Tab-separated table of C-alpha atoms in Angstrom:
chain	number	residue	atom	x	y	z
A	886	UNK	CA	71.278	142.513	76.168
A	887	UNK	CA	68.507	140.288	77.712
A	888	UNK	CA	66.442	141.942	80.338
A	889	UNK	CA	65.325	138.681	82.516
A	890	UNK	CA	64.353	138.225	86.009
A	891	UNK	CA	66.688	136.181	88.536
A	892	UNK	CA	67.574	132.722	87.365
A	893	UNK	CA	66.268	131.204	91.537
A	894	UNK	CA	63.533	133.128	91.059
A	895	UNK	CA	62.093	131.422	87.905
A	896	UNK	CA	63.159	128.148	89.193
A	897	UNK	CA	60.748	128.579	92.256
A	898	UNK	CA	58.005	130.091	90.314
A	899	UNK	CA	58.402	126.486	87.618
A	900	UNK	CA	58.237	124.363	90.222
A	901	UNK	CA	56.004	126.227	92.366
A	902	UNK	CA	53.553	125.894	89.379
A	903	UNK	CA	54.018	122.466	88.258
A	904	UNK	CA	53.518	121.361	91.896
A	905	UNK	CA	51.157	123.102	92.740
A	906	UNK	CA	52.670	123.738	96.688
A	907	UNK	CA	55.380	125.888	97.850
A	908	UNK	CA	56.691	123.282	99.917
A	909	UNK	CA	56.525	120.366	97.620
A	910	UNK	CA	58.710	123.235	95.522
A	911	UNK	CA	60.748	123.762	98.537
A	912	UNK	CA	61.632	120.167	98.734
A	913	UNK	CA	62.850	119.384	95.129
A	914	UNK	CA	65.288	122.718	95.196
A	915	UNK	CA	66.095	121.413	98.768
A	916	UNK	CA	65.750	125.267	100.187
A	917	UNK	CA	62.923	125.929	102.627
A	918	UNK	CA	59.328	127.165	102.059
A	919	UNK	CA	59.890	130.842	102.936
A	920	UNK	CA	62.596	131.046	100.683
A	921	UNK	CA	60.667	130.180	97.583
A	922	UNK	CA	57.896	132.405	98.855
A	923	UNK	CA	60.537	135.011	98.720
A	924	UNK	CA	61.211	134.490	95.313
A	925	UNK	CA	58.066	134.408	94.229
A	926	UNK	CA	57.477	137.751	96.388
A	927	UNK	CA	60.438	139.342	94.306
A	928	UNK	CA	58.789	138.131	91.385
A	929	UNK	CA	55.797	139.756	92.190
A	930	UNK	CA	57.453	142.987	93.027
A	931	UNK	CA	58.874	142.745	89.547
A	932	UNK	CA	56.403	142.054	87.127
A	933	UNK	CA	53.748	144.510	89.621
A	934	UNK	CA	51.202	141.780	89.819
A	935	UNK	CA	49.902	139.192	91.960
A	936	UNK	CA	50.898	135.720	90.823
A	937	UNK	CA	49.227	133.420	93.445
A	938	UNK	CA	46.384	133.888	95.671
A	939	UNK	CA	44.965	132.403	98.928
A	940	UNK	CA	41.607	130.313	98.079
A	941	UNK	CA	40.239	128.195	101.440
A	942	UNK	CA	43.259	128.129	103.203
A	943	UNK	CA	45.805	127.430	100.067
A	944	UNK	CA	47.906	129.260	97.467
A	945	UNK	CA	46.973	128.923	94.112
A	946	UNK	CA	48.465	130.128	90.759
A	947	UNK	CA	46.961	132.946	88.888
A	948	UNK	CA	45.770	131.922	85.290
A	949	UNK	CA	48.406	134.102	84.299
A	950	UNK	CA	50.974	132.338	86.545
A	951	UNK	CA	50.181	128.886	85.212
A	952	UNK	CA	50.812	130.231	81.747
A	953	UNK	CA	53.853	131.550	82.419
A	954	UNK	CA	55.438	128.358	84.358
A	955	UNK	CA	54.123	126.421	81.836
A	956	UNK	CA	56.132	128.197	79.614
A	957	UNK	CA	58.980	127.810	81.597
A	958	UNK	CA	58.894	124.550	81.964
A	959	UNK	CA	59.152	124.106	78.686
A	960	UNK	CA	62.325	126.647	78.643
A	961	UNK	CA	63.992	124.519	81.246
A	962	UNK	CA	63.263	121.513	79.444
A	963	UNK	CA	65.079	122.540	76.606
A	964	UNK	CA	68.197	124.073	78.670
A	965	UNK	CA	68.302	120.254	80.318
A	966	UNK	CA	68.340	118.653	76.671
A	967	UNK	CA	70.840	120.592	75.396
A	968	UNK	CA	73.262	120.344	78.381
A	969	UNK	CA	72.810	116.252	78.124
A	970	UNK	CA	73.634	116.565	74.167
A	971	UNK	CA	76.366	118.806	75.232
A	972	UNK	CA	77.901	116.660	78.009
A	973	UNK	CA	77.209	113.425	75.683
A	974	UNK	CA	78.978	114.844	73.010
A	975	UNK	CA	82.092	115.471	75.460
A	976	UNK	CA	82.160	111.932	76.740
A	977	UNK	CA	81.776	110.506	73.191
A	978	UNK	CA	85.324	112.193	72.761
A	979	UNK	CA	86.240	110.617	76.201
A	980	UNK	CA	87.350	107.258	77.023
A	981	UNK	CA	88.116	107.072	81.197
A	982	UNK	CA	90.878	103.995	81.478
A	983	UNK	CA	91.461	102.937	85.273
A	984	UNK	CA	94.556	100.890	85.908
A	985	UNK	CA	96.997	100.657	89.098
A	986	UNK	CA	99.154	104.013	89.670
A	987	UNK	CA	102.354	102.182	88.872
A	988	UNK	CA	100.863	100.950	85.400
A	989	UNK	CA	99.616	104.519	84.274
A	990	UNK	CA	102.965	106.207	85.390
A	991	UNK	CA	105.592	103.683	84.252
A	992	UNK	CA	103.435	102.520	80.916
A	993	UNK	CA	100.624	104.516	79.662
A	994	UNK	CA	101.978	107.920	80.169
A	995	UNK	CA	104.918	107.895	78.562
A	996	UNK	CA	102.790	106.196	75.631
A	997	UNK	CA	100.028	109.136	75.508
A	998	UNK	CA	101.714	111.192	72.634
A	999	UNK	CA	101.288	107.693	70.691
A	1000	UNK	CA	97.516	107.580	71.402
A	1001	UNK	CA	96.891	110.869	70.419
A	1002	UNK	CA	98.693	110.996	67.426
A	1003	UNK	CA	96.995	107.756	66.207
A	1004	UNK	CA	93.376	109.027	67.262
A	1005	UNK	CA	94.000	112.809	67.687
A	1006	UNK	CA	89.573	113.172	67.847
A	1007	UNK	CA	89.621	110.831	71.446
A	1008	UNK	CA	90.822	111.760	74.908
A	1009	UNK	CA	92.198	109.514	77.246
A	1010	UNK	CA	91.896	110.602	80.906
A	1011	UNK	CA	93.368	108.339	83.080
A	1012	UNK	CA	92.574	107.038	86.959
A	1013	UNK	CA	95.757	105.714	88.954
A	1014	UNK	CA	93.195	103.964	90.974
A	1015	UNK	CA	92.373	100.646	90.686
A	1016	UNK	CA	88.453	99.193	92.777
A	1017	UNK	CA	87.832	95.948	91.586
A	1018	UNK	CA	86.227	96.306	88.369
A	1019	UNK	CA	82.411	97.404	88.040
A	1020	UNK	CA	80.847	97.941	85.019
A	1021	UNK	CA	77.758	98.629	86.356
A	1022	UNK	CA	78.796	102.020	87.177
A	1023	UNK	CA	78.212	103.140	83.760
A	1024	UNK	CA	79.878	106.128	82.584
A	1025	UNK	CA	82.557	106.082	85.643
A	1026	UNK	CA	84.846	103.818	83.516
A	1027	UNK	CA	85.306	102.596	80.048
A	1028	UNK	CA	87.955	99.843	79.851
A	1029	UNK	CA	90.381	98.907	83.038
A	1030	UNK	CA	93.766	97.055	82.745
A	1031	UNK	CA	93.983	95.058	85.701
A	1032	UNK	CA	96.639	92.119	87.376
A	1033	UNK	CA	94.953	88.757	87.507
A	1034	UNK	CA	94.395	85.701	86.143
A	1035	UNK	CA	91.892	86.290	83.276
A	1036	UNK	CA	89.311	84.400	85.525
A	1037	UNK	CA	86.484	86.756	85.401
A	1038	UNK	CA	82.923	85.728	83.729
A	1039	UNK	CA	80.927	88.742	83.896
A	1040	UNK	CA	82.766	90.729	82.056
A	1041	UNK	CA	85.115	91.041	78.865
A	1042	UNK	CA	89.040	89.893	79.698
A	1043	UNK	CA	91.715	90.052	77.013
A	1044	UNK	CA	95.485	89.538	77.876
A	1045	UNK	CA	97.161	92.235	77.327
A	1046	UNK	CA	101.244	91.676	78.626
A	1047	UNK	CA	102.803	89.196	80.423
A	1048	UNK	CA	104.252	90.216	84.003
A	1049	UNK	CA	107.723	88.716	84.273
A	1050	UNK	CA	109.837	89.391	87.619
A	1051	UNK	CA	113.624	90.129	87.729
A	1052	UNK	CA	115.505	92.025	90.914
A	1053	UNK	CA	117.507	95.285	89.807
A	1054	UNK	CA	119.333	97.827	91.724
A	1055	UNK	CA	120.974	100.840	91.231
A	1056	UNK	CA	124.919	100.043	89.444
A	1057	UNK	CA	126.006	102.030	92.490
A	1058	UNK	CA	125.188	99.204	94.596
A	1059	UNK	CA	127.246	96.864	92.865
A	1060	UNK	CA	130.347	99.126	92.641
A	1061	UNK	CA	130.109	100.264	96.393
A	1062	UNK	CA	128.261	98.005	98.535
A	1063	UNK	CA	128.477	93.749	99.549
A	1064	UNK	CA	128.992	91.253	96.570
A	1065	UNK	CA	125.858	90.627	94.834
A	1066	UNK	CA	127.138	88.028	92.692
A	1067	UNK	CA	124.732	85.035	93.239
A	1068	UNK	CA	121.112	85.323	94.210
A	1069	UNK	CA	122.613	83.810	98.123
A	1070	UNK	CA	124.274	87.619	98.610
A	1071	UNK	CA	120.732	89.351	98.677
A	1072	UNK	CA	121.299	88.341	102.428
A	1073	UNK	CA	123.296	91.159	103.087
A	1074	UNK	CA	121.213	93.274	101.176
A	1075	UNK	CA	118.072	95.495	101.478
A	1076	UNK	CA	115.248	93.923	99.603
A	1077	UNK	CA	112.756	96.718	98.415
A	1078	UNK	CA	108.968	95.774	98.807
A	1079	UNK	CA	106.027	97.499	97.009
A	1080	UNK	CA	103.247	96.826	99.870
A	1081	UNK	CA	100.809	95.004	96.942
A	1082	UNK	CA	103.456	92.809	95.800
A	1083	UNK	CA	105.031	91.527	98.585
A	1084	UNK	CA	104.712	88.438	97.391
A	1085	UNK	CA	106.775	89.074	94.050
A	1086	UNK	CA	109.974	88.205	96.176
A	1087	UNK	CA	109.493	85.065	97.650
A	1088	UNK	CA	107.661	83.845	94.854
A	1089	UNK	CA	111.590	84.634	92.495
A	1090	UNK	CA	113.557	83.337	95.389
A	1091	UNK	CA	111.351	80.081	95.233
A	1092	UNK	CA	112.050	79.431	91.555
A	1093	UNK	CA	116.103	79.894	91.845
A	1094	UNK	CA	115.945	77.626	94.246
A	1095	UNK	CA	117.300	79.459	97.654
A	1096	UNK	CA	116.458	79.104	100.504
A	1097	UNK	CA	118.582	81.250	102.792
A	1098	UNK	CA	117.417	84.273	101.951
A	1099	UNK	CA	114.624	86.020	103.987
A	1100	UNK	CA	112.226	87.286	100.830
A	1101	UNK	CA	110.032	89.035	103.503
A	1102	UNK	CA	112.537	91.162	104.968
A	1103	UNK	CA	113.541	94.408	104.180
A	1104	UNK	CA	111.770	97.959	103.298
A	1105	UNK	CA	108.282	98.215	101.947
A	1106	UNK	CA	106.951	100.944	100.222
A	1107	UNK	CA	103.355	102.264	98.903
A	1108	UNK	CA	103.325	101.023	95.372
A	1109	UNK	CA	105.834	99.409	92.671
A	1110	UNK	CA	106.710	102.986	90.992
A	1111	UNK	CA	107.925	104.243	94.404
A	1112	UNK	CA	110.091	100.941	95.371
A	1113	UNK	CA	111.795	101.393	92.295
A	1114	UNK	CA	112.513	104.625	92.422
A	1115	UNK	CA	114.062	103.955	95.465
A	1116	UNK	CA	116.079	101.099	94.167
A	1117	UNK	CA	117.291	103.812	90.943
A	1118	UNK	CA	118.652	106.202	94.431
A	1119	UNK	CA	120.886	102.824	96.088
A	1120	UNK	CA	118.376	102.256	98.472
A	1121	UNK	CA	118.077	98.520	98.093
A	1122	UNK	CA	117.562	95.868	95.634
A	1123	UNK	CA	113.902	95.764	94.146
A	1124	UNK	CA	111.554	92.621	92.832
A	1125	UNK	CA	110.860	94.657	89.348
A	1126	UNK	CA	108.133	93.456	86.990
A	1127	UNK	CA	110.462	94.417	83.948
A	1128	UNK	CA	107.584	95.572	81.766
A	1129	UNK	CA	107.641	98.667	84.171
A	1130	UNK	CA	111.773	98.848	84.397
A	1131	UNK	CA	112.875	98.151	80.918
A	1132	UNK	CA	113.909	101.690	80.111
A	1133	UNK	CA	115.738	102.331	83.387
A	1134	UNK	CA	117.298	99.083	82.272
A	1135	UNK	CA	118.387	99.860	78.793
A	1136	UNK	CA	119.215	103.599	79.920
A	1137	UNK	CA	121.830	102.656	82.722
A	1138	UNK	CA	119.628	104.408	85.952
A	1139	UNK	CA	118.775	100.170	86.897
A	1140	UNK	CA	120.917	97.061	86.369
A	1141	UNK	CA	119.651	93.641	86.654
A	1142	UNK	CA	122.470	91.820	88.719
A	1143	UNK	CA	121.274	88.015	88.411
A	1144	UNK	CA	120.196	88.167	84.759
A	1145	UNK	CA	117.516	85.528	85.755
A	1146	UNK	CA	113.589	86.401	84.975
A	1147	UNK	CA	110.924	84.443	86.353
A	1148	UNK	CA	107.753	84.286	84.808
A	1149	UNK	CA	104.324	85.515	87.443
A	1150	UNK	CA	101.324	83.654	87.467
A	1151	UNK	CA	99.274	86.419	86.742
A	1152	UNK	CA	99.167	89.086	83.456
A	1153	UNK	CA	97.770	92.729	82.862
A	1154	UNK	CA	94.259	92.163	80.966
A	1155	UNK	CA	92.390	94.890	79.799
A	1156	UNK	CA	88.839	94.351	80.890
A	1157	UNK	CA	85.786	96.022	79.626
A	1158	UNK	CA	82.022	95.625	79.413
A	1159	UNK	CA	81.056	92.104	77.198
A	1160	UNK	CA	78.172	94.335	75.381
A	1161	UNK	CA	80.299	97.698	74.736
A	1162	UNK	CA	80.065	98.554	71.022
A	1163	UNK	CA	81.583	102.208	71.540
A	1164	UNK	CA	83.840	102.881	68.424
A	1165	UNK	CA	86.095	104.894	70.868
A	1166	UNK	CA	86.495	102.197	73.062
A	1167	UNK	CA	87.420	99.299	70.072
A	1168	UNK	CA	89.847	102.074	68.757
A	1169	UNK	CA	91.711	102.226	72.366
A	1170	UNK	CA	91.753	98.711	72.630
A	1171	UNK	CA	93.112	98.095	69.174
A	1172	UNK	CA	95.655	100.668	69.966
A	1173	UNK	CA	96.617	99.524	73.164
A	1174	UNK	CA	96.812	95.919	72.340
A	1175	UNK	CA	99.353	97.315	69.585
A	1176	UNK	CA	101.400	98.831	71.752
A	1177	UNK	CA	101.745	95.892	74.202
A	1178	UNK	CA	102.876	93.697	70.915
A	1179	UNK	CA	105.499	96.184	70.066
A	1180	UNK	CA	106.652	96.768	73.958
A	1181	UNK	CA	106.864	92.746	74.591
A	1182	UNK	CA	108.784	92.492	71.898
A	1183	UNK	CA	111.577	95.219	72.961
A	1184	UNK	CA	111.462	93.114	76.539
A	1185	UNK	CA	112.171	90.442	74.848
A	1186	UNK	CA	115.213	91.663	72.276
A	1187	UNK	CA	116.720	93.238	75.737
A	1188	UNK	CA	116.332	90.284	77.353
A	1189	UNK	CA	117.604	88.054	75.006
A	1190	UNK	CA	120.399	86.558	76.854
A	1191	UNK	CA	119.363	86.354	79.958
A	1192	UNK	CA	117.445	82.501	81.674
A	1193	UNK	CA	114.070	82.669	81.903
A	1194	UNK	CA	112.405	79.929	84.372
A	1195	UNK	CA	108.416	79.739	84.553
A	1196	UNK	CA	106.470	80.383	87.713
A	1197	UNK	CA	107.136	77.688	90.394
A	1198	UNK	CA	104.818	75.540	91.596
């Protein structure tokens, strides 16, 4: 068992002794003066010798003092080199994805087992938060997938899926409330909003070609996943971007009473840094851009028979 003094302690007497001042000290372990002249008191009462001394008004470092922060500098130098190789080495394991809440719930979750089967060595922690994208901020985020247009300059944009719109509702709806025959009987329906996409509904209702129904009417809620989980309960009918829906779809919880998808003007791109070389992050892209083949293709086998009209104009 190792018989050392306190940990503060030797942090005051190092920096004490590299600065050469108590309160220079003081100010880069942002405590106050006396307190590092207490630890350098409890040092003193420790090792039973005087380690500074007063010379024409200032303290001054014993020659035995200087040797021994000089030492310890060197000691903490080490400790801070191996915690950096040690926290490196994590994050070279670690690849931070930020995407919108309702894309990391609805699609990457349920596709984690894939990832870490296919690269069992990487972990994937994801944000449901979605700034606009910064690269600068190195080391906050590896590779986003964002809703746009693909216009960015400054940094790396792939597409990654398309983001096709199609209303769906719960089957109890259609058994137990109005018609909802023709796109005309969402009148006397609730239309569910997610507040970032109100503009998903008008923008459907503008490409079948109606005109008497209200597409900013109705309830709004905080994102996508949460307006349709309130269509799946018969709350309403919801403007679904089917990427997100297709297993309540094929499943039975969500039916898609119009059969009618119209295509959005924007995709999900996965965005990253033009000068990133990280292996980890060229495996999660190749994997991800993998999945997205594979998923667009089941949308597109379950959607097979239904009429698909581009975005309107």
């Amino acid at each position: 068992m190792r018989r050392l003094p306190p940990l503060n302690a030797l942090r005051a007497l190092e920096a004490a002794g590299r600065h050469g001042s108590f309160s220079l000290a003081a100010a880069e372990l942002n405590v106050t003066p006396g307190a590092v002249s207490r630890q350098i008191k409890l040092l003193e009462e420790t090792f039973d010798m005087q380690l500074f001394e007063r010379r024409s008004g200032a303290l001054e470092a014993t020659e035995k003092c200087r040797d021994y922060a000089t030492m310890l500098s060197d000691v903490f130098d080490r400790i801070e080199t191996a915690t950096t190789r040690l926290t490196e080495a994590e994050s070279d394991n670690e690849i931070k994805l930020s995407a919108s809440m309702t894309f990391t719930l609805r699609w990457m979750v349920p596709r984690m087992t894939s990832f870490h089967d296919r690269h069992p060595h990487l972990r994937l922690r994801l944000s449901g938060a979605m700034p606009p994208p910064r690269m600068s901020d190195r080391g906050e985020v590896d590779v986003y997938v964002q809703l746009g247009d693909g216009s960015r300059t400054d940094l790396a944009v792939e597409r990654l899926l398309g983001n096709d719109l199609v209303p769906v509702c719960s089957p109890r709806l259609l058994e137990g409330g109005p018609p909802l025959e023709t796109p005309e009987d969402l009148a006397n329906h609730t239309l569910l909003h997610s507040m970032l996409r109100k503009q998903h509904w008008p923008h459907w209702l503008r490409a079948v070609g109606v005109d008497g129904v209200n597409g900013r009417d109705g309830n709004t809620h905080g994102s996508s996943a949460l307006c349709y989980q309130a269509a799946i309960e018969g709350l309403g009918v919801a403007m679904a971007q089917i990427n997100f829906v297709i297993d309540d779809i094929a499943e039975g919880r969500l039916v898609t009473p119009f059969r009618t998808i119209v295509a959005d003007t924007e995709s999900f791109n996965l965005i990253r840094d033009r000068t990133e070389t990280a292996t980890k992050v060229q495996d999660f892209a190749g994997w991800i851009h993998g999945e997205a083949r594979t998923h667009e293709d089941r949308v597109r086998a379950l959607t097979r028979d239904y009429k698909r009209l581009p975005a309107p104009v």
